[in-house]
Amino acid sequence: MQADPTPIVWVLTDGKAGDEVQCLGVAERLGVTPEIRRIAPRKPFAWLMPRGPIDPREAPDRPGSPIRPPFPDIIIASGRRAIAYVRAVKKASNGATFTVILKDPRTGAGSADFLWVAEHDRLRGENVLVTTTSPHGLAPQRLEAARRAPPAAIAALPAPRAAVLVGGDSRHHRFRPEDIARFAEGLEALARSGVALMGSRSRRTSPALDAAVAAVFARHGGWWWDGSGENPYVALLAHADAIVTTADSTNMIGEATASGAPILVFEPHGGHGKLAKFLESLKRQGMVHHFEGRLEGERYAPVDSTQVIADAVRQRWLMHRQQLRLA
């Protein structure tokens, strides 16, 4: 039996980390090392996206263009600014490149050959795949490797262990002083109950939030990543009996479901309707619980939406490839 061909893949974004990580996660599950292409449209072109044209300076025939040929078999893109470039590649390749968009492009299901959207988005269509959680780079093999080789600081902590993943202010959430105090009090109660704390900050964690969490960890012998060296994010998820995470990042919560550990979500001021639907869906499935300073919930089968998405992309691309051959 002949093996499926290995596609040449581009990952196309404007460099936003969250978008690029999702695209890379899908590409890696396809078994390829993708070529990363980053667009940088100037004003006013950036203002007109996703519906407007690409920046002419970045057209396929221009020197140094991020979408210069030879064109790939598959392009995986995400982010508002990337949508026009996906259309441009499709046209310039005479339809040969199979186009994939992750997240709702706001331009309809006809924007690409295949689209993935989260359950809380409205877009639906024959070529649209819907999952509860987002794609990411946490393959089961990565988590298993982390379980086999825990950092010394984590291995020294007694069970049960709670991984504390702290975000910060976002477009829809704000950590007011009372939120910081409430979160610290919850962590204090969790530690007093006999749960060992281990955790990490993010780039959005404010100094005040960081200091409040670090103080709780210090009082109870927890391990709080000091920011030096590589972020122990994967190791934290791999060795957690429970995961405490802030509600400002759907990606962070979605990635936590790959561990199979119950997720306790702390919600600061703010919120958004889509986020609320996302959390409610995970709560109905028994994965997410409101953080009240205590352990709740049971382990569940780890969620791997990334592989589901990658499998669908490969299947659709093979069909597309066959259609090109017949044409």
XYZ file of C-alpha atoms in Angstrom:
327
model
C 0.000 0.000 0.000
C 1.457 3.343 -1.062
C 2.018 5.864 1.732
C 0.374 9.264 1.573
C 2.635 11.967 0.136
C 4.249 14.508 2.445
C 3.028 18.013 1.636
C 5.082 21.190 1.497
C 3.436 23.528 4.010
C 3.554 27.258 4.735
C 2.411 28.750 8.035
C 1.263 32.299 7.330
C 0.473 34.933 9.986
C 1.416 38.496 10.860
C 3.670 37.068 13.571
C 1.167 37.140 16.419
C 2.305 34.375 18.764
C -1.150 32.932 19.494
C -2.017 32.616 15.801
C 1.347 31.172 14.815
C 1.367 28.573 17.605
C -2.006 27.223 16.471
C -0.874 26.955 12.845
C 2.411 25.312 13.817
C 0.563 22.813 15.994
C -1.544 21.637 13.037
C 1.442 21.584 10.667
C 3.507 19.489 13.058
C 0.681 16.939 13.368
C 0.792 16.636 9.579
C 4.310 15.321 10.091
C 6.064 18.220 8.400
C 8.375 21.067 9.326
C 6.579 24.039 7.793
C 8.102 27.136 6.291
C 7.089 30.131 8.404
C 5.984 33.152 6.382
C 5.091 36.419 8.126
C 3.268 39.284 6.475
C 3.606 42.953 7.449
C 1.098 45.054 5.491
C 1.431 48.824 5.705
C -1.337 51.328 6.287
C -3.902 51.795 4.787
C -3.901 48.194 3.534
C -3.816 46.796 7.080
C -6.867 48.894 7.945
C -8.887 47.291 5.122
C -8.221 43.712 6.111
C -9.544 41.059 6.029
C -11.672 42.191 3.080
C -9.254 44.534 1.332
C -6.310 43.729 -0.949
C -2.816 42.751 0.122
C -0.082 45.352 0.396
C 1.290 45.604 -3.199
C 4.809 45.674 -1.756
C 4.215 42.071 -0.630
C 2.742 40.765 -3.888
C 4.055 37.355 -5.015
C 6.169 38.861 -7.803
C 7.916 41.420 -5.578
C 11.445 40.797 -4.220
C 11.351 39.593 -0.630
C 7.606 38.965 -0.689
C 6.372 36.713 2.142
C 4.221 34.882 -0.442
C 6.834 34.539 -3.174
C 6.820 31.266 -5.164
C 7.359 28.378 -5.400
C 3.979 27.954 -3.772
C 3.286 25.229 -1.186
C 0.922 22.305 -1.349
C -0.847 23.598 1.759
C -0.968 27.027 3.383
C -2.182 27.253 6.989
C -3.037 30.799 8.041
C -4.585 32.626 10.961
C -5.323 36.220 11.867
C -7.272 39.026 10.226
C -4.341 40.373 8.207
C -3.493 36.989 6.711
C -6.836 36.411 4.984
C -6.178 38.574 1.919
C -2.805 36.868 1.463
C -4.467 33.445 1.473
C -6.684 34.642 -1.378
C -3.633 35.983 -3.202
C -1.763 32.672 -2.929
C -4.801 30.760 -4.126
C -5.031 32.972 -7.202
C -1.305 33.113 -7.937
C -0.986 29.323 -7.687
C -3.872 28.881 -10.146
C -5.815 27.101 -7.430
C -3.141 24.470 -6.816
C -2.376 25.437 -3.204
C -4.833 23.996 -0.680
C -5.768 26.837 1.665
C -6.535 26.448 5.374
C -7.681 29.186 7.764
C -7.806 28.723 11.523
C -10.437 30.828 13.339
C -13.361 32.698 11.827
C -11.979 34.956 9.045
C -15.077 37.192 9.122
C -15.287 36.777 5.339
C -17.354 33.599 5.135
C -16.735 29.906 4.557
C -15.628 30.576 0.973
C -12.457 32.281 2.208
C -10.470 29.017 2.063
C -10.707 25.393 1.005
C -10.902 24.368 4.656
C -11.574 26.293 7.868
C -11.472 25.459 11.546
C -13.484 27.443 14.107
C -14.149 27.046 17.801
C -17.598 25.931 18.907
C -18.456 29.395 20.210
C -18.022 30.969 16.739
C -21.016 31.192 14.432
C -19.401 30.214 11.132
C -20.593 26.888 9.753
C -20.297 25.193 6.386
C -19.491 21.973 4.528
C -15.782 22.882 4.603
C -15.814 24.114 8.224
C -14.657 21.913 11.094
C -15.882 22.841 14.581
C -14.247 21.714 17.844
C -14.608 22.888 21.425
C -10.907 23.555 21.998
C -8.269 25.240 19.836
C -5.284 23.637 18.107
C -1.956 23.887 19.928
C 1.525 22.413 20.099
C 1.013 20.061 23.041
C 1.171 16.690 21.344
C 0.601 13.692 23.650
C 4.224 12.674 23.034
C 5.481 15.981 24.444
C 3.468 15.552 27.619
C 4.578 11.953 28.004
C 8.235 12.923 27.564
C 7.793 15.626 30.218
C 6.279 13.083 32.618
C 9.305 10.835 32.227
C 11.783 13.630 32.985
C 10.360 16.076 35.555
C 12.427 19.096 36.606
C 13.948 18.526 40.045
C 11.864 21.303 41.612
C 8.630 19.676 40.453
C 9.709 16.130 41.341
C 10.417 17.313 44.897
C 6.827 18.468 45.447
C 4.406 16.058 47.148
C 1.089 15.077 45.628
C -1.446 16.355 45.011
C 0.094 19.094 42.885
C -1.732 22.039 41.330
C -0.237 23.788 38.306
C -1.033 27.505 38.548
C -0.989 29.208 35.138
C -1.267 32.970 35.522
C -2.162 35.303 32.678
C -3.011 38.957 33.044
C -4.921 41.871 31.565
C -6.378 41.241 28.128
C -8.814 42.855 25.753
C -11.746 41.512 27.775
C -10.356 41.094 31.312
C -8.733 43.340 33.905
C -7.065 42.300 37.153
C -8.145 44.995 39.586
C -6.564 45.091 43.068
C -9.583 43.253 44.486
C -9.202 40.522 41.828
C -5.553 40.045 42.724
C -6.445 39.801 46.426
C -9.263 37.335 45.728
C -7.017 35.140 43.578
C -4.244 35.140 46.178
C -6.753 34.208 48.893
C -7.960 31.281 46.806
C -4.416 30.031 46.287
C -3.758 30.455 50.008
C -6.771 28.279 50.857
C -5.713 25.673 48.293
C -2.191 25.483 49.750
C -3.507 25.251 53.338
C -5.602 22.250 52.304
C -2.413 20.325 51.551
C -2.094 20.908 47.812
C 1.456 21.620 46.578
C 1.635 24.663 44.290
C 3.784 24.960 41.174
C 3.277 27.597 38.542
C 4.384 30.159 36.012
C 3.628 33.687 34.951
C 3.028 34.926 31.395
C 4.180 37.998 29.516
C 0.909 39.704 30.470
C 1.246 39.106 34.217
C 1.541 42.459 35.993
C 4.170 43.017 38.707
C 1.422 43.322 41.343
C -0.226 40.036 40.325
C 3.150 38.321 40.071
C 4.185 39.488 43.549
C 0.904 38.415 45.161
C 1.095 34.901 43.714
C 4.817 34.551 44.463
C 4.185 35.484 48.103
C 1.648 32.660 48.513
C 4.051 30.184 46.952
C 6.887 31.322 49.224
C 4.759 30.903 52.357
C 3.853 27.324 51.463
C 7.034 26.004 49.851
C 5.635 26.042 46.329
C 7.676 26.399 43.165
C 7.036 29.637 41.270
C 8.998 29.977 38.025
C 11.306 32.967 38.373
C 11.321 33.789 34.659
C 14.840 32.549 33.980
C 15.480 29.828 31.436
C 12.788 28.036 29.505
C 9.194 28.335 30.667
C 8.279 25.011 32.396
C 4.737 25.214 31.009
C 4.679 21.699 29.509
C 6.203 20.125 32.630
C 3.615 21.862 34.805
C 0.739 20.452 32.768
C 2.312 17.003 32.625
C 2.707 16.680 36.407
C -0.483 18.413 37.558
C -3.226 16.681 39.517
C -5.266 19.843 38.939
C -4.722 23.035 36.946
C -5.595 26.509 38.187
C -5.723 28.990 35.330
C -6.959 32.529 34.829
C -9.825 33.096 32.406
C -8.112 35.660 30.180
C -6.783 33.108 27.672
C -8.952 30.548 25.881
C -5.761 29.079 24.402
C -4.326 28.446 27.861
C -7.531 26.762 29.032
C -7.816 24.738 25.835
C -4.214 23.554 26.119
C -4.867 22.490 29.717
C -7.504 20.012 28.487
C -4.689 18.060 26.777
C -3.482 16.997 30.248
C -6.690 15.303 31.390
C -6.445 17.095 34.753
C -9.448 19.021 36.137
C -9.208 22.736 35.367
C -10.122 25.363 37.961
C -10.739 28.728 36.303
C -10.416 32.074 38.072
C -12.357 34.913 36.433
C -11.232 38.516 37.078
C -13.321 41.554 36.106
C -14.655 41.588 32.576
C -15.553 38.742 30.288
C -17.004 38.099 26.870
C -19.968 36.162 25.534
C -17.809 33.807 23.453
C -15.567 33.047 26.415
C -18.608 32.348 28.579
C -19.937 29.850 26.001
C -16.520 28.199 25.788
C -16.289 27.758 29.556
C -19.859 26.525 29.832
C -19.200 23.874 27.203
C -16.141 22.610 29.081
C -18.052 22.719 32.375
C -20.814 20.554 30.883
C -18.167 18.026 29.869
C -16.756 17.958 33.405
C -13.379 19.441 32.494
C -13.688 22.958 33.909
C -14.813 24.137 37.355
C -14.949 27.540 38.991
C -11.929 28.157 41.223
C -13.047 28.377 44.849
C -9.764 27.657 46.643
C -10.220 23.885 46.677
C -9.767 20.875 44.396
C -12.782 19.867 42.344
C -13.521 17.421 39.568
C -12.027 14.179 38.315
C -9.566 13.296 35.578
C -10.998 12.792 32.067
C -9.733 11.542 28.722
C -7.247 14.140 27.422
C -8.600 16.277 24.587
C -6.621 16.359 21.335
C -8.437 18.655 18.916
C -5.179 19.412 17.092
C -4.923 15.871 15.732
C -8.580 15.929 14.713
C -7.972 19.145 12.766
C -4.750 17.874 11.170
C -6.424 14.625 10.085
C -9.246 16.594 8.467
C -6.769 18.876 6.678
C -4.846 15.885 5.293
C -8.015 14.149 4.106
C -9.301 17.275 2.374
C -5.896 18.006 0.828
C -5.661 14.488 -0.611
C -9.115 14.956 -2.157
C -8.022 18.342 -3.523
C -4.863 16.753 -4.933
C -6.886 14.046 -6.662
C -9.203 16.647 -8.169
C -6.225 18.571 -9.551
C -4.863 15.394 -11.092
C -8.206 14.603 -12.730
C -8.493 18.178 -13.997
